Tab-separated table of C-alpha atoms in Angstrom:
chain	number	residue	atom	x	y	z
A	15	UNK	CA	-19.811	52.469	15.005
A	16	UNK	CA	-19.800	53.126	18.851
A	17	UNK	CA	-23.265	51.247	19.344
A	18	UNK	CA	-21.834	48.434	17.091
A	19	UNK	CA	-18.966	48.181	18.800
A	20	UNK	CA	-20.873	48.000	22.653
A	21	UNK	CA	-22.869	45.373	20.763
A	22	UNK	CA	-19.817	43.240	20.979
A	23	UNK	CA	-19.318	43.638	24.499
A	24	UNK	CA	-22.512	44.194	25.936
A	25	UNK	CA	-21.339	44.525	29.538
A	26	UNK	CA	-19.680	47.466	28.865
A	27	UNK	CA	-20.940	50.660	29.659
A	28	UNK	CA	-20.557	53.970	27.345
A	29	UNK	CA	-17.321	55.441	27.165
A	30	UNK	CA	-15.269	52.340	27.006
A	31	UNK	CA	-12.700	51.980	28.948
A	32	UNK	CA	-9.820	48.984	28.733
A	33	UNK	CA	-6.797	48.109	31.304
A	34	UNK	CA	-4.460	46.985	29.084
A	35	UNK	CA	-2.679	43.923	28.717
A	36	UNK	CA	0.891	44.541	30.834
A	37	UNK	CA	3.158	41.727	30.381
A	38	UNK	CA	2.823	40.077	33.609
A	39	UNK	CA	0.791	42.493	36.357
A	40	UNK	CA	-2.277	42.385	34.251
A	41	UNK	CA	-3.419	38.803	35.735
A	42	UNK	CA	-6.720	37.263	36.044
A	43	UNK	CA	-7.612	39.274	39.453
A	44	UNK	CA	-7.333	42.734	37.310
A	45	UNK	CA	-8.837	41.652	34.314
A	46	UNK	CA	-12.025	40.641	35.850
A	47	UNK	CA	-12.460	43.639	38.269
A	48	UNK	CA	-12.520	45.587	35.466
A	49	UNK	CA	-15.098	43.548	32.892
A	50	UNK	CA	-17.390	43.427	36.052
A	51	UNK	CA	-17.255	47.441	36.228
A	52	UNK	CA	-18.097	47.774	32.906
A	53	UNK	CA	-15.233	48.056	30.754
A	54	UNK	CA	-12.758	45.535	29.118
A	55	UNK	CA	-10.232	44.051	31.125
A	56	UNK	CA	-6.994	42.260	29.393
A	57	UNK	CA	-4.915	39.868	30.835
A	58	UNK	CA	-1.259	40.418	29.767
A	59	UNK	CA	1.220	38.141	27.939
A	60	UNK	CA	3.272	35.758	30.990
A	61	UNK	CA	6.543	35.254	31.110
A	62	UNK	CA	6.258	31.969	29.021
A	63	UNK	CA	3.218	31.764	26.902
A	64	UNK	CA	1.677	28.994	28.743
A	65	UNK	CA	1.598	31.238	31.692
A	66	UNK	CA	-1.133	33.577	29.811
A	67	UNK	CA	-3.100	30.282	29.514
A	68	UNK	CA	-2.875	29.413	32.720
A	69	UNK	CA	-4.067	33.021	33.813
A	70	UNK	CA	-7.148	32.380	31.407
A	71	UNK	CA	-7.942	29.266	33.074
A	72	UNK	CA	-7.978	31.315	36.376
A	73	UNK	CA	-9.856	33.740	34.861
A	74	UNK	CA	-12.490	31.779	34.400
A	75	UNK	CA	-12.674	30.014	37.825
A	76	UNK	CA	-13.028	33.648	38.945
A	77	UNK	CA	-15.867	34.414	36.054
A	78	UNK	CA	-17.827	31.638	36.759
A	79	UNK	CA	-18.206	32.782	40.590
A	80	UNK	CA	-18.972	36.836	39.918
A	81	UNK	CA	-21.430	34.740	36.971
A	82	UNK	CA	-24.088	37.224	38.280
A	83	UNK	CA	-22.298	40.163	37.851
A	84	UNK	CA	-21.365	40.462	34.248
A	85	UNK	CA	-24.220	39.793	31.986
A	86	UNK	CA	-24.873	38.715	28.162
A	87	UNK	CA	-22.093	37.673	27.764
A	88	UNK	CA	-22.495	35.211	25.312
A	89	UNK	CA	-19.983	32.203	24.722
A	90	UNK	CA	-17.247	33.790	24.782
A	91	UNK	CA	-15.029	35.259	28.329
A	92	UNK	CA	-15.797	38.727	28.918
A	93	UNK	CA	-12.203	39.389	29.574
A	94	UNK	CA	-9.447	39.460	26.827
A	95	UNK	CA	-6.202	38.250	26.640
A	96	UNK	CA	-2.888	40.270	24.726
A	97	UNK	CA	0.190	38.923	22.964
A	98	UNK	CA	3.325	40.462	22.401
A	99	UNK	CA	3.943	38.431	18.748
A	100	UNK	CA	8.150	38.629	18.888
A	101	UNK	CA	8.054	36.224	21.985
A	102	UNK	CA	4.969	34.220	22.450
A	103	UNK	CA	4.511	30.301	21.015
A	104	UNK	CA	1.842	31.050	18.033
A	105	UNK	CA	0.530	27.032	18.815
A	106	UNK	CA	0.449	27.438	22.886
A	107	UNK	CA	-1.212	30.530	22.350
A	108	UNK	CA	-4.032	29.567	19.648
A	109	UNK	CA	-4.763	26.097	22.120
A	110	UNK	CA	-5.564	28.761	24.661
A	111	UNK	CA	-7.873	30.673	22.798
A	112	UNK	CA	-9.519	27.734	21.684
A	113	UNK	CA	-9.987	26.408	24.922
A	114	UNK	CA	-10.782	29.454	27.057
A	115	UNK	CA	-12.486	31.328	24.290
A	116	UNK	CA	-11.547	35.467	25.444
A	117	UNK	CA	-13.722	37.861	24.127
A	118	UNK	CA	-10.327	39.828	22.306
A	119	UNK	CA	-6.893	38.682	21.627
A	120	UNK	CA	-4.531	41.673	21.543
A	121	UNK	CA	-1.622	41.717	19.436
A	122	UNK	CA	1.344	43.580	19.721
A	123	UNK	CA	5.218	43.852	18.617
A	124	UNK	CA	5.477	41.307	15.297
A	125	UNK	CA	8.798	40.401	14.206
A	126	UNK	CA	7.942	40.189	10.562
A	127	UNK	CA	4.925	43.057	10.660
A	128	UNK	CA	1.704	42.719	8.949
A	129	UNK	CA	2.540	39.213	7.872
A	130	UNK	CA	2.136	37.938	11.858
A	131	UNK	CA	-0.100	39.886	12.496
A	132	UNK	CA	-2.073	37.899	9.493
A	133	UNK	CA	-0.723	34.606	10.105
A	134	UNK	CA	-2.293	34.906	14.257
A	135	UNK	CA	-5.381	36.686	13.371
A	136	UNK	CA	-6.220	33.700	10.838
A	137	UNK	CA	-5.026	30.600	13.612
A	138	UNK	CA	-7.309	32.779	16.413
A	139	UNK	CA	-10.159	33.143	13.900
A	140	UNK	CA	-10.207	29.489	13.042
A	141	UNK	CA	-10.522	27.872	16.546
A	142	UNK	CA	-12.241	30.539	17.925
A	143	UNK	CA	-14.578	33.259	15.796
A	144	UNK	CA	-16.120	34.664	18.345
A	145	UNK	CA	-12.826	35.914	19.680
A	146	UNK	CA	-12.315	39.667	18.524
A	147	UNK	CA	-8.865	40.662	17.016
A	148	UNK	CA	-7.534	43.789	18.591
A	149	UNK	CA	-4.489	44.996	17.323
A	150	UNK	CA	-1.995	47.323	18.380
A	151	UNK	CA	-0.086	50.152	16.668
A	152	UNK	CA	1.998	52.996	17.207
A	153	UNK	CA	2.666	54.922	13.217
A	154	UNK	CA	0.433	56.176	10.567
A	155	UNK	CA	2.629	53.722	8.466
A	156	UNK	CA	1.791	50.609	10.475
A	157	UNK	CA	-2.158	52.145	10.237
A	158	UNK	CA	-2.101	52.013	6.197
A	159	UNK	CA	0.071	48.286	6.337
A	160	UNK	CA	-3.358	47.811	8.251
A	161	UNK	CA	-5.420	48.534	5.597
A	162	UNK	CA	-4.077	45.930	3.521
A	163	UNK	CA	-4.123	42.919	5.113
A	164	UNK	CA	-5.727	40.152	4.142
A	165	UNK	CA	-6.870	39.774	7.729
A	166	UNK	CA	-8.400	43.424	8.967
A	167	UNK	CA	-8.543	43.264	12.547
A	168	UNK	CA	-11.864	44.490	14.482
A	169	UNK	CA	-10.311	46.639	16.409
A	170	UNK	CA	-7.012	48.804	16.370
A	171	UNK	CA	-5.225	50.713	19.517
A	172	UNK	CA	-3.360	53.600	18.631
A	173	UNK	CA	-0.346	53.740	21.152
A	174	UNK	CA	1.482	57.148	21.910
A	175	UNK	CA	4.315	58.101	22.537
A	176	UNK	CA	3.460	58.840	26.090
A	177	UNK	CA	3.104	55.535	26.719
A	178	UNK	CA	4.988	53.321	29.276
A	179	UNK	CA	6.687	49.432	28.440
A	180	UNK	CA	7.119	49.335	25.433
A	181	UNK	CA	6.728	51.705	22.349
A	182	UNK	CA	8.248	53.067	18.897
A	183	UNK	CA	11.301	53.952	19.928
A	184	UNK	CA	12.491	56.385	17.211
A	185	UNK	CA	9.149	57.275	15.083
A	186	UNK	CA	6.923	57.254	17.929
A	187	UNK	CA	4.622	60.520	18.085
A	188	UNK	CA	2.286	62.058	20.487
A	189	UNK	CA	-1.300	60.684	20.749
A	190	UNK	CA	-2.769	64.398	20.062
A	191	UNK	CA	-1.055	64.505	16.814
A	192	UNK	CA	-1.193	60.691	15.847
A	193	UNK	CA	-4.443	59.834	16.907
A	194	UNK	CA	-6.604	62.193	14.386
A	195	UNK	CA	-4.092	61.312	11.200
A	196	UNK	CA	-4.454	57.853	11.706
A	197	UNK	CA	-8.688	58.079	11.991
A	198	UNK	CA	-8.817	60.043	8.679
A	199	UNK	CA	-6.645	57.648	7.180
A	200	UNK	CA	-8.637	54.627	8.379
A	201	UNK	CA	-12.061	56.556	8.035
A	202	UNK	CA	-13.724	54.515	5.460
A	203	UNK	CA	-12.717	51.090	7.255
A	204	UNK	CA	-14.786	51.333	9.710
A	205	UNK	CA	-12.088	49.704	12.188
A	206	UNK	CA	-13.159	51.264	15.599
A	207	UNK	CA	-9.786	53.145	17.174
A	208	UNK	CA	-8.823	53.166	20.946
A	209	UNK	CA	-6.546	55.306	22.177
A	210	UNK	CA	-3.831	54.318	24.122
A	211	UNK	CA	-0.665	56.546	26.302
A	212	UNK	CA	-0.842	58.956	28.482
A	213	UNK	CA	-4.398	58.822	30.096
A	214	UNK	CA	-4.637	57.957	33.477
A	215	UNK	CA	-8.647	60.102	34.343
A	216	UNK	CA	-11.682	61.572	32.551
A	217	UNK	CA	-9.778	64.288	31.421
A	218	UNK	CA	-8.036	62.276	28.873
A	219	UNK	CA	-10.417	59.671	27.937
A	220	UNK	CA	-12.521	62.843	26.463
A	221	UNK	CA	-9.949	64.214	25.021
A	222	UNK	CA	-9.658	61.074	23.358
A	223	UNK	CA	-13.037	61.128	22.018
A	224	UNK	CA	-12.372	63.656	20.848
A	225	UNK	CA	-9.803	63.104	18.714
A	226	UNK	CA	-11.573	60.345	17.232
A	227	UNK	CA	-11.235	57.347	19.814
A	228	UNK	CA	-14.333	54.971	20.287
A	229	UNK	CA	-12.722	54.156	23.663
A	230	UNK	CA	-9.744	54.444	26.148
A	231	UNK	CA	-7.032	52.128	27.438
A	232	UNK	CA	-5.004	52.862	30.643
A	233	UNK	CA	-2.276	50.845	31.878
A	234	UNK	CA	-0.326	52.624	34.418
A	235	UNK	CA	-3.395	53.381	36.157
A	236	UNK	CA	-4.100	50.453	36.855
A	237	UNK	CA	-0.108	49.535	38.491
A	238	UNK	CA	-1.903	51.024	41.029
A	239	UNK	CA	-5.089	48.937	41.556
A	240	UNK	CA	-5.246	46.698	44.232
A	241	UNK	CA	-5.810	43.466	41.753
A	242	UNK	CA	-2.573	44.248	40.106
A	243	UNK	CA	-0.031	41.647	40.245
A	244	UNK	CA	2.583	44.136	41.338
A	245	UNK	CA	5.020	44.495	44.038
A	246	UNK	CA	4.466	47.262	46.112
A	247	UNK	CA	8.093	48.861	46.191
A	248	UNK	CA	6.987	49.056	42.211
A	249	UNK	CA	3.198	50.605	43.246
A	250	UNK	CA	4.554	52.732	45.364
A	251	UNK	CA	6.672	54.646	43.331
A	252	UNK	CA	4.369	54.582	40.595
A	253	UNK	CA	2.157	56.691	42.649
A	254	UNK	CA	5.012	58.513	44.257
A	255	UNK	CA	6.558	59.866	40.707
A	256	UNK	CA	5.748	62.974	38.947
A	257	UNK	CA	6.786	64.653	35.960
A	258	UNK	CA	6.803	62.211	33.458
A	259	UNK	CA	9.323	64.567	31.363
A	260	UNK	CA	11.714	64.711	33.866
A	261	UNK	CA	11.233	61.386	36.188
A	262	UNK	CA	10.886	58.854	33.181
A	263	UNK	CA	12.897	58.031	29.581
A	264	UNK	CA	12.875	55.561	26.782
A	265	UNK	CA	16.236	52.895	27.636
A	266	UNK	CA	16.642	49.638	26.688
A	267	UNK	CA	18.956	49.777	29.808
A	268	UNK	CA	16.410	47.768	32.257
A	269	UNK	CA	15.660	45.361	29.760
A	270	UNK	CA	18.774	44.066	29.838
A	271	UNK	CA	20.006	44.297	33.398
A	272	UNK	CA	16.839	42.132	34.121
A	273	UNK	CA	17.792	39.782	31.587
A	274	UNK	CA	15.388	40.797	28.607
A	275	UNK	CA	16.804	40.424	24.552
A	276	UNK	CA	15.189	39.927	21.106
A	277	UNK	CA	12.768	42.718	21.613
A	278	UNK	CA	12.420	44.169	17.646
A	279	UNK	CA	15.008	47.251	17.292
A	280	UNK	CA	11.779	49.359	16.451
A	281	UNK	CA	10.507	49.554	20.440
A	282	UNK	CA	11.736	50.375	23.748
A	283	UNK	CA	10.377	50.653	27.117
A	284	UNK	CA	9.415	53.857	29.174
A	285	UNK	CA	10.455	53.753	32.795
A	286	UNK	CA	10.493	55.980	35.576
A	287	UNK	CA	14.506	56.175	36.201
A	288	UNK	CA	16.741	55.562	39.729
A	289	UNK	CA	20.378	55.025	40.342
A	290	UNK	CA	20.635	52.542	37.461
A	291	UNK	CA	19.910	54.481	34.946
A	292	UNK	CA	21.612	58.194	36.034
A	293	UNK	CA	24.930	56.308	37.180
A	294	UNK	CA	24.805	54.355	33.297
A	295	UNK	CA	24.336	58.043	32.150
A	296	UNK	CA	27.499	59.143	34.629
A	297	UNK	CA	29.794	56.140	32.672
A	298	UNK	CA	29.369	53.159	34.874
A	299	UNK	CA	29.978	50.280	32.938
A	300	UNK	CA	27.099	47.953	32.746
A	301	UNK	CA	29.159	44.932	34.796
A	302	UNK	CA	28.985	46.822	37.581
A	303	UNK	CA	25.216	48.180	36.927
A	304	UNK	CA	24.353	44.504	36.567
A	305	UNK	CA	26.031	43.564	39.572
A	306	UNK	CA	24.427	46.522	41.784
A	307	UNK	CA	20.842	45.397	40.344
A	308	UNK	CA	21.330	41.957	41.531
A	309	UNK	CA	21.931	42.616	44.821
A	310	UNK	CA	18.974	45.350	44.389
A	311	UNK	CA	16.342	42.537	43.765
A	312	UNK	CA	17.003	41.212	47.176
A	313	UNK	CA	16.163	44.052	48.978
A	314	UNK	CA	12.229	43.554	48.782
A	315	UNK	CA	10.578	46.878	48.525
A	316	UNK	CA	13.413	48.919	48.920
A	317	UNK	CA	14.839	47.772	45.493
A	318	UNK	CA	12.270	50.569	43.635
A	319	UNK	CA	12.131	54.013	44.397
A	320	UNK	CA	14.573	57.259	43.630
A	321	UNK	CA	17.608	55.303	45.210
A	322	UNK	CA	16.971	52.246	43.885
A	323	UNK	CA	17.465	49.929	40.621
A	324	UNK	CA	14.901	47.481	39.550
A	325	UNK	CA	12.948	48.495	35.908
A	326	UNK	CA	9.782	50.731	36.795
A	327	UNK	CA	8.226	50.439	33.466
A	328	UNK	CA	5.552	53.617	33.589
A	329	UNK	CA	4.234	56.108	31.087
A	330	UNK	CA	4.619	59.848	31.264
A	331	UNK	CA	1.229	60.484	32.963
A	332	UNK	CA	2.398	59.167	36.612
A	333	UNK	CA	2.042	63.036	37.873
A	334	UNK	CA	-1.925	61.719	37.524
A	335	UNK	CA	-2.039	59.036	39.703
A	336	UNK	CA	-1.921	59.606	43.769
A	337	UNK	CA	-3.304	56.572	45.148
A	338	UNK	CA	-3.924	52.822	44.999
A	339	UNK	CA	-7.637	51.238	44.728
A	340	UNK	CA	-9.469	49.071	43.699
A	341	UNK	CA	-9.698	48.176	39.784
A	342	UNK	CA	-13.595	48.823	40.007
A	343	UNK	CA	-13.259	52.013	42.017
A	344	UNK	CA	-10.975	53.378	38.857
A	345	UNK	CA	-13.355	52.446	36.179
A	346	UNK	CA	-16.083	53.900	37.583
A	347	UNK	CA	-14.332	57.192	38.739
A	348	UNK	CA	-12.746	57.823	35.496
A	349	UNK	CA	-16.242	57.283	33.209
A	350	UNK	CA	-17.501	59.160	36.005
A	351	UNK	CA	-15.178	62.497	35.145
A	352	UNK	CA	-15.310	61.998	31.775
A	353	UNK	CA	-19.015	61.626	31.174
A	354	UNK	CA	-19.045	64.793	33.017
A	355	UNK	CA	-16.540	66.613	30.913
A	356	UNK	CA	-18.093	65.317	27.861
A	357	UNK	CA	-21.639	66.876	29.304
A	358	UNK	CA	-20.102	70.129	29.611
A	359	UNK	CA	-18.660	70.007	26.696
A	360	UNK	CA	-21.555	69.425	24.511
A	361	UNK	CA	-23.613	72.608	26.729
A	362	UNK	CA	-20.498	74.539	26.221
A	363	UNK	CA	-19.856	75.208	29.954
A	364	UNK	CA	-16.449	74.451	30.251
């Protein structure tokens, strides 16, 4: 399966490694600093669905000058692009696709479940079949609706609860525990599985191996590349933070002081907390909240942090990540330490 699955992506070097697609800061820049080191690099959903085309047609601007770097490639962009199905225009999106031609569409968060998952796999397939259809989930349940859809996907991540944005909100379980049920249940399909929440080095891209994981997405590591489309009040604390069980929590509250509704009742977003959320906690009504994090988003950088307001969406693995650099730099220091650990592991010198 794993030599199959390279065989997609054949710029990709052994263990795979994916930035996933965060809605907004996973732009163009990102995505292809990460292809061109060798793993798969997502661009995430905009805030309007045309704005994810428009990063695709940047994208390629910025492919066609590294053309040297990233090799057999075939026809299709060696980048891909993700979704988040509850929000995005299903017809802006597959004209996209169609025109740009990404190597993987990721889907994410349907309003109606398997059935929009089906109806966007079969509008991406049409236009474009060289497009691969990664799909996201976070429950053994959603794993078995997977099994019988009329259209399988080619790949599936399997999202912990460790993650950061947004997750299962009440039947959400650790990626230790989910990860392996989910791969004997989808055994015989033949579906490669990523694993996704909660690994930010080598460490935990072997341990997912593993647990049965072809490959490895990060996405708070990479709020703190220098390609991500980020502010750096919101970098900063990323890498300041520690303790994910103590410094971050599952609230809808940020969502909706920034403005953000209709997300389906089944997810909510993991953030690293500040005054906004402890003072909501303390009884503040949400008025006032609203009107403190209003003024907050004037105060550039200063707006983030311990003492500030704004929505620091970050998983629980933030106590892994001490510095900023490039997008490259990561990929390759992360296969890095976990080729190595995987070495010892397999001569027992651990």
């Amino acid at each position: 399966m794993a030599a199959n699955l390279l065989s997609r992506y054949p710029w990709v070097s052994s263990p795979f490694l994916v930035s996933a697609p965060m809605r907004v800061m996973s732009g163009p820049a990102l995505a292809v600093a990460v292809s061109r080191a060798g793993g798969l690099g997502f661009i995430g959903p905009g805030a309007k669905t045309q704005d994810t085309s428009d990063d695709l047609e940047e994208a390629s601007s910025l492919l066609r000058q590294a053309a040297n770097s990233i090799s057999n490639t075939g026809s299709a962009l060696p980048i891909g692009v993700g979704y988040q199905l509850w929000a995005d225009d299903i017809n802006i999106a597959v004209a996209g696709i169609e025109k740009y031609k990404p190597c993987a569409a990721w889907l994410y968060a349907p309003r109606r479940g398997p059935q929009d998952f089906d109806d966007w796999s079969s509008q991406i397939r049409h236009v474009s079949p060289e497009t691969q259809i990664w799909i996201q989930i976070g429950t053994l349940k959603e794993a078995k609706q997977l099994l019988q859809s009329v259209q399988r996907p080619d790949v599936v991540v399997i999202q912990g609860a460790e993650s950061g944005g947004h997750g299962r909100a009440k039947d959400g379980m650790g990626l230790m525990a989910l990860l392996p049920e989910v791969a004997d249940v989808m055994a015989s399909s033949q579906i490669p599985l990523f694993a996704a929440g909660g690994i930010a080095d080598g460490r935990g891209v072997a341990a997912a191996m593993c647990l049965g994981a072809s490959g490895a997405v990060m996405g708070t590591r990479f709020l703190a590349a220098s390609e991500a489309r980020i502010s750096r009040g919101y970098q900063n604390e990323v890498v300041r933070a520690s303790d994910g069980a103590a410094s971050t929590t599952r609230t809808l509250l940020y969502n909706h002081l920034r403005g953000t509704f209709g997300w389906p009742e089944e997810y909510s977003p993991r953030t690293i907390f500040n005054r906004s959320f402890i003072e909501q906690q303390q009884g503040k009504s949400f008025e006032e909240l609203k009107k403190l994090h209003n003024e907050a988003t004037k105060a550039g950088d200063k707006g983030w942090g311990p003492e500030g307001r704004l929505a620091t969406y970050a998983g629980a693995a933030i106590g892994l990540i001490h510095e900023v650099k490039g997008a490259g730099d990561i990929v390759h220091d992360v296969r890095e330490d976990a080729l190595n650990r995987i070495g010892r592991l397999r001569s027992n010198k651990i």
